Amino acid sequence: MSEQIASAWRLLPEYLSAHIVLSAAALGAGLLIALPLAVLAARRPAFAWPLLSFASLVQTIPGLALLALFYPLLLALSALSGRWFGVTFPALGFLPALLALTLYALLPILRNGVTGLTGVDKAAVEAAKGVGMTPMQSLWRVEAPLAAPVVMAGVRTAAVWTIGAATLATPIGQTSLGNYIFSGLQTENWVFVLFGCAASAVLAFIVDQALGLVETGTALRDARRIVAGVAALLVGTGLAVTGLARPNAASYVVGAKNFSEQYILAELFAERLQAEGANVRQKQGLGSAIAWRALVSDEIDVYVDYSGTLWANVMGRTDVPPRDVMLAELTQWMKEKRGVTVLGSLGFENAYAMLMRRARAKELNIRSLEDLSGKAGNLALGADIEFLDRPEWAALQKAYGLAFRDKRSFNPTFMYRALSSGEVDVISGFSSDGRIIADDLLALEDPRHAIPSYDAVILLAPKRADDALLQRALKPLVGAISVDLMRAANLSVDRDNDKSTPLAAARALESQIRK
Amino acid sequence: MPNLVRRSCGAADGSADMIDIDNLVLSYPSSTKPALDHVSLSIPEGQLVALVGASGSGKTTLLKTINRLNDPQSGTISLDGEDVSAIPGPLLRRRIGYAFQGIGLFPHMSVAENIGITPQLLGWSKPDIAARVRELLALVDLPADFAARTPAMLSGGQQQRVGVARALAARPKIMLMDEPFGALDPLTRDALGQSYRALHERLGLTTIMVTHDVQEAVLLADRIVVMEAGRIVADGTPRELMSEKAEPRVMELMSVPMRQAERVQAILSGAAHV
Ligand SMILES: Nc1ncnc2c1ncn2[C@@H]1O[C@H](COP(=O)(O)OP(=O)(O)O)[C@@H](O)[C@H]1O
Ligand SMILES: [Mg+2]
C-alpha cells in the first residue's frame, strides 16, 4: 500500500505537469476560437444556431471516442501533408489530445459567450452607438465588460470539463493524470485509480477557484481579483511548462498496450535501456491498433506485440501455420513491407485461450473446444472488449461453430471476476495470464489449430532498425522469459492482496531472468 | 392655416438652416404603417424646438434618424449644409449631443467616465476631460464627488442629469434630447429646464427636445412641432398653435396646461370658501 502511494507520488510531477500543459493549451485554444465565434453569433443570429448545434453535437460524443477519433484523422492528414508538402506531424500524443479537448471546451464558452453578449442591456448598446462608438469600440468598451461575468462562468465550466476529460488522453499516448487511472484499472491498483481521480479533482477545484476570482472580479469590476486569479493560473501553467521542459538527451519511447503484462514488459525494457544510459519515456495504455501504427510511424521506438495478432490484423492472413513458420514469415514480412524489426520472441506465448473453471469443465466433461462446441448452447461467453470483433473469433466459430447462449464483453479484469462468480461459463482469456494459476482455470485445447500462435515478440520502429543501444539492452531478453515466469509476474500485479506495481514486478522478473 | 405648417424652405433660399430634413420615409421591418411618413422640417441655427405628440407618433424615430441610429428608406437630412449620409455614423454621432429616452448610462463606468466618453473617443487629453466633467457636473447641478460613483448609486433623476451632461460633453452644436427630464420631480424639472434653456442660448445650440409635457414645451421652446402617426401635423410658435386659427385638435392639445391651471385655480379658491 505505502509502496504504491510512494510510487504514485514519484510520478506526480511528470503526470501533473503534462496534464496542466495539455488542459491549459486546450482551454487557451478553446477561448481563442470560441470567443470570436461567440461575437459573430451574437451579431449575426443566423450563425448562432449552426455553431451552437455543432458544439453541442461534439459534446454528445463520448470523450474517449472523440480523442480516439483524432488519431486516424491526424494519421491520414499527416500522410497527405507528407505527400504534398513533405511535412508530417505526430498523430499520437499531444496534438490529437489538444484538438479533441479544444473541441470539447468550445460549447460552454460559445454558449455563455452568445448568451452573455445578446443579454447585454439594449439601452447600453444603443447608447454606445449614440455617443459615437464604432462597432469595435462598442464591443470592447461596453458589450464585452457587461457580458464578462456570464462569459467567465462558461470559461469555468470549460476549464473543469477540460481538466476532467484530459484524463482520457492516456490511451492515445498523451501522458496525463489519466495514466494513474488507466494503469490502475488494468492492474487493479485502486490506490493509483483513486490517486489519479483525486489529483485531477483537486486540480480542477483549484483552477475553478482561480477562475472564480476572475469572474467575481469582472462582475465587481475589481481589478485586484482579476489580476490575482490570472496570475495564479499563469504561475501554475508556467511551473508545469518548466517541469516538462527537462533536458532529454537521446530519448527512447517505450510503448505499452493496456494490460498488466504490457506494463511490466515496458518497465522491464525501460529499466534495461536506462541501465545502458538512455533517457526513456513510456507511452502506456495504448489501444492495440494504435500501438502498432505508432511504431510504424516512429512515434514509439519499441513495444511488445504478439505474432498471431500481427499475422491476422496487420498482414491480413487467415491461414494458421505452425509457430516457427509463422514467426519466420512474420519477421521477413515486417522487415520488407513495413521496415519494422522483429528482434525476436521473448520465449512465451500470450495466446487467446478459451478458459473455464477447472471444476466446471470437469462437471460438464469438457476438455477441448470440440467438447465445448456441442454444449455451447447452454453456456454464456465472456469476452474482452476486442475479442468478438477479431478474426480469431471468426476462425474459432468457423472451426467449431460455437453458438453460445449469451455473449458479453468485459474489461479483462472484470471478465475474470465474471468467470469466478459463475456469471459466465467460458471466457476468452490469455495463456500467459497469472490468474490461470490463481483461479485454477483450464485452457481448452484447440485440436483443429484454429487459433494461431501468439509469440510475444519485440518490435523495433523503422528508424531504430540498427540502433546499437536497443540491441544491447533488449537482445538478451530474446528467449529468456518462460510462460511460467510471465504468469508469475502477471499474477503479482493482478492479484488482490500484496500487489506489486508493474515496476516492482519488472525488477523481480529481471532477477529471475538473471538466474 | 398656412402659417401653422411651415414647409422646408432652407435649401431654396440659402438661409442658414442648422437642421434640414426633407421628405423622410421610414418603416420598421416589423410593421406595415410607416413610423415616419414624408416628414420635412427645417430648423435654423439657435432654435429650440419642442417635439410633442402621443406615444408612438414617431418622435424618437425622428431623432434617431437625424443622427443615423436609424436609416430612412428615402429622404435626406443635412446638418449645417452637410448631407449626413456622407459622414461615417460614429463620427457624425460624436458631433451631436444625444440624451436617450431610456437614459442609457453605461452601468460599468463611473459617472465621470460616462460623461467623458465622447471627448475620450475624440481624443481629448485626460486633464481636459477631467475639467470638462467637473464643469458639466456643476452645470447639471450635481455634487463634484458624484464623479466617482457608478450609475447604480444615483436616483433616476440624477441619472437623467448625467445623461444630459454626457450629451453636452463634446461641445456639440446640435442637441437631440428625448424626454430628457421625464424622471425628475416637478421642481428639479422646472429648474433644470430653465438652466438648459439658458445654456442653449449662451452656447448658441440648436436643440430638438422631445417632451410629453405641453406646458414644458410652451415654457421652453421657440417653436413646437406636433407629430401624429409619423406625420407632422402642426408646426409653429407656442402662441401660433394656441391661436384661434389652429386646428381644433391641436388647439385642444395645446390648451391642456391652461385648462389644468384653471382647474387648479378653481379647486384652490373653492377650498378657501369652506
Ligand atoms: N425598433 C423598432 N422596431 C419596430 N417598430 C418600432 C421600433 N421602434 C419604434 N417602433 C414603432 O414605431 C412607431 C414610432 O415609435 P417611436 O418613434 O418610438 O414613438 P414615440 O417616440 O413618439 O413614442 C411606433 O408605432 C413604434 O411601435
Ligand atoms: Mg419615444
mmCIF file with all atom_site columns, C-alpha atoms and ligand atoms in Angstrom, chain B residues 28-31 35 53-62 101 178, ligand 1:
data_model
loop_
_atom_site.group_PDB
_atom_site.id
_atom_site.type_symbol
_atom_site.label_atom_id
_atom_site.label_alt_id
_atom_site.label_comp_id
_atom_site.label_asym_id
_atom_site.label_entity_id
_atom_site.label_seq_id
_atom_site.pdbx_PDB_ins_code
_atom_site.Cartn_x
_atom_site.Cartn_y
_atom_site.Cartn_z
_atom_site.occupancy
_atom_site.B_iso_or_equiv
_atom_site.pdbx_formal_charge
_atom_site.auth_seq_id
_atom_site.auth_comp_id
_atom_site.auth_asym_id
_atom_site.auth_atom_id
_atom_site.pdbx_PDB_model_num
ATOM   1  C CA  . TYR B 1 28  ? -39.616 49.403 -39.383 1.00 0.00 ? 28  TYR B CA  1
ATOM   2  C CA  . PRO B 1 29  ? -39.324 45.922 -40.890 1.00 0.00 ? 29  PRO B CA  1
ATOM   3  C CA  . SER B 1 30  ? -41.837 44.513 -38.435 1.00 0.00 ? 30  SER B CA  1
ATOM   4  C CA  . SER B 1 31  ? -44.692 46.907 -39.090 1.00 0.00 ? 31  SER B CA  1
ATOM   5  C CA  . ALA B 1 35  ? -43.033 55.328 -38.467 1.00 0.00 ? 35  ALA B CA  1
ATOM   6  C CA  . GLY B 1 53  ? -47.193 64.141 -29.793 1.00 0.00 ? 53  GLY B CA  1
ATOM   7  C CA  . ALA B 1 54  ? -48.786 60.995 -28.486 1.00 0.00 ? 54  ALA B CA  1
ATOM   8  C CA  . SER B 1 55  ? -46.777 57.944 -27.581 1.00 0.00 ? 55  SER B CA  1
ATOM   9  C CA  . GLY B 1 56  ? -45.838 56.029 -30.729 1.00 0.00 ? 56  GLY B CA  1
ATOM   10 C CA  . SER B 1 57  ? -46.246 59.023 -33.025 1.00 0.00 ? 57  SER B CA  1
ATOM   11 C CA  . GLY B 1 58  ? -42.624 58.757 -34.228 1.00 0.00 ? 58  GLY B CA  1
ATOM   12 C CA  . LYS B 1 59  ? -40.757 61.341 -32.151 1.00 0.00 ? 59  LYS B CA  1
ATOM   13 C CA  . THR B 1 60  ? -37.945 59.043 -31.045 1.00 0.00 ? 60  THR B CA  1
ATOM   14 C CA  . THR B 1 61  ? -37.699 57.567 -34.533 1.00 0.00 ? 61  THR B CA  1
ATOM   15 C CA  . LEU B 1 62  ? -37.225 61.053 -35.990 1.00 0.00 ? 62  LEU B CA  1
ATOM   16 C CA  . GLN B 1 101 ? -35.207 58.420 -23.566 1.00 0.00 ? 101 GLN B CA  1
ATOM   17 C CA  . ASP B 1 178 ? -35.523 62.525 -25.938 1.00 0.00 ? 178 ASP B CA  1
HETATM 18 N N1  . LIG C 2 .   ? -37.168 49.210 -33.177 1.00 0.00 ? 1   LIG C N1  1
HETATM 19 C C1  . LIG C 2 .   ? -38.445 49.237 -33.598 1.00 0.00 ? 1   LIG C C1  1
HETATM 20 N N2  . LIG C 2 .   ? -38.921 48.220 -34.345 1.00 0.00 ? 1   LIG C N2  1
HETATM 21 C C2  . LIG C 2 .   ? -40.192 48.241 -34.807 1.00 0.00 ? 1   LIG C C2  1
HETATM 22 N N3  . LIG C 2 .   ? -41.064 49.212 -34.551 1.00 0.00 ? 1   LIG C N3  1
HETATM 23 C C3  . LIG C 2 .   ? -40.659 50.257 -33.807 1.00 0.00 ? 1   LIG C C3  1
HETATM 24 C C4  . LIG C 2 .   ? -39.324 50.312 -33.283 1.00 0.00 ? 1   LIG C C4  1
HETATM 25 N N4  . LIG C 2 .   ? -39.190 51.462 -32.591 1.00 0.00 ? 1   LIG C N4  1
HETATM 26 C C5  . LIG C 2 .   ? -40.394 52.079 -32.665 1.00 0.00 ? 1   LIG C C5  1
HETATM 27 N N5  . LIG C 2 .   ? -41.276 51.377 -33.398 1.00 0.00 ? 1   LIG C N5  1
HETATM 28 C C6  . LIG C 2 .   ? -42.645 51.746 -33.747 1.00 0.00 ? 1   LIG C C6  1
HETATM 29 O O1  . LIG C 2 .   ? -42.581 52.932 -34.495 1.00 0.00 ? 1   LIG C O1  1
HETATM 30 C C7  . LIG C 2 .   ? -43.592 53.835 -34.071 1.00 0.00 ? 1   LIG C C7  1
HETATM 31 C C8  . LIG C 2 .   ? -42.943 55.125 -33.579 1.00 0.00 ? 1   LIG C C8  1
HETATM 32 O O2  . LIG C 2 .   ? -42.229 54.862 -32.381 1.00 0.00 ? 1   LIG C O2  1
HETATM 33 P P1  . LIG C 2 .   ? -41.410 55.985 -31.610 1.00 0.00 ? 1   LIG C P1  1
HETATM 34 O O3  . LIG C 2 .   ? -40.622 56.741 -32.577 1.00 0.00 ? 1   LIG C O3  1
HETATM 35 O O4  . LIG C 2 .   ? -40.645 55.296 -30.533 1.00 0.00 ? 1   LIG C O4  1
HETATM 36 O O5  . LIG C 2 .   ? -42.556 56.848 -30.993 1.00 0.00 ? 1   LIG C O5  1
HETATM 37 P P2  . LIG C 2 .   ? -42.521 57.963 -29.856 1.00 0.00 ? 1   LIG C P2  1
HETATM 38 O O6  . LIG C 2 .   ? -41.094 58.217 -29.513 1.00 0.00 ? 1   LIG C O6  1
HETATM 39 O O7  . LIG C 2 .   ? -43.210 59.098 -30.451 1.00 0.00 ? 1   LIG C O7  1
HETATM 40 O O8  . LIG C 2 .   ? -43.272 57.376 -28.696 1.00 0.00 ? 1   LIG C O8  1
HETATM 41 C C9  . LIG C 2 .   ? -44.390 53.112 -33.007 1.00 0.00 ? 1   LIG C C9  1
HETATM 42 O O9  . LIG C 2 .   ? -45.525 52.547 -33.622 1.00 0.00 ? 1   LIG C O9  1
HETATM 43 C C10 . LIG C 2 .   ? -43.464 52.050 -32.525 1.00 0.00 ? 1   LIG C C10 1
HETATM 44 O O10 . LIG C 2 .   ? -44.186 50.933 -32.118 1.00 0.00 ? 1   LIG C O10 1
#
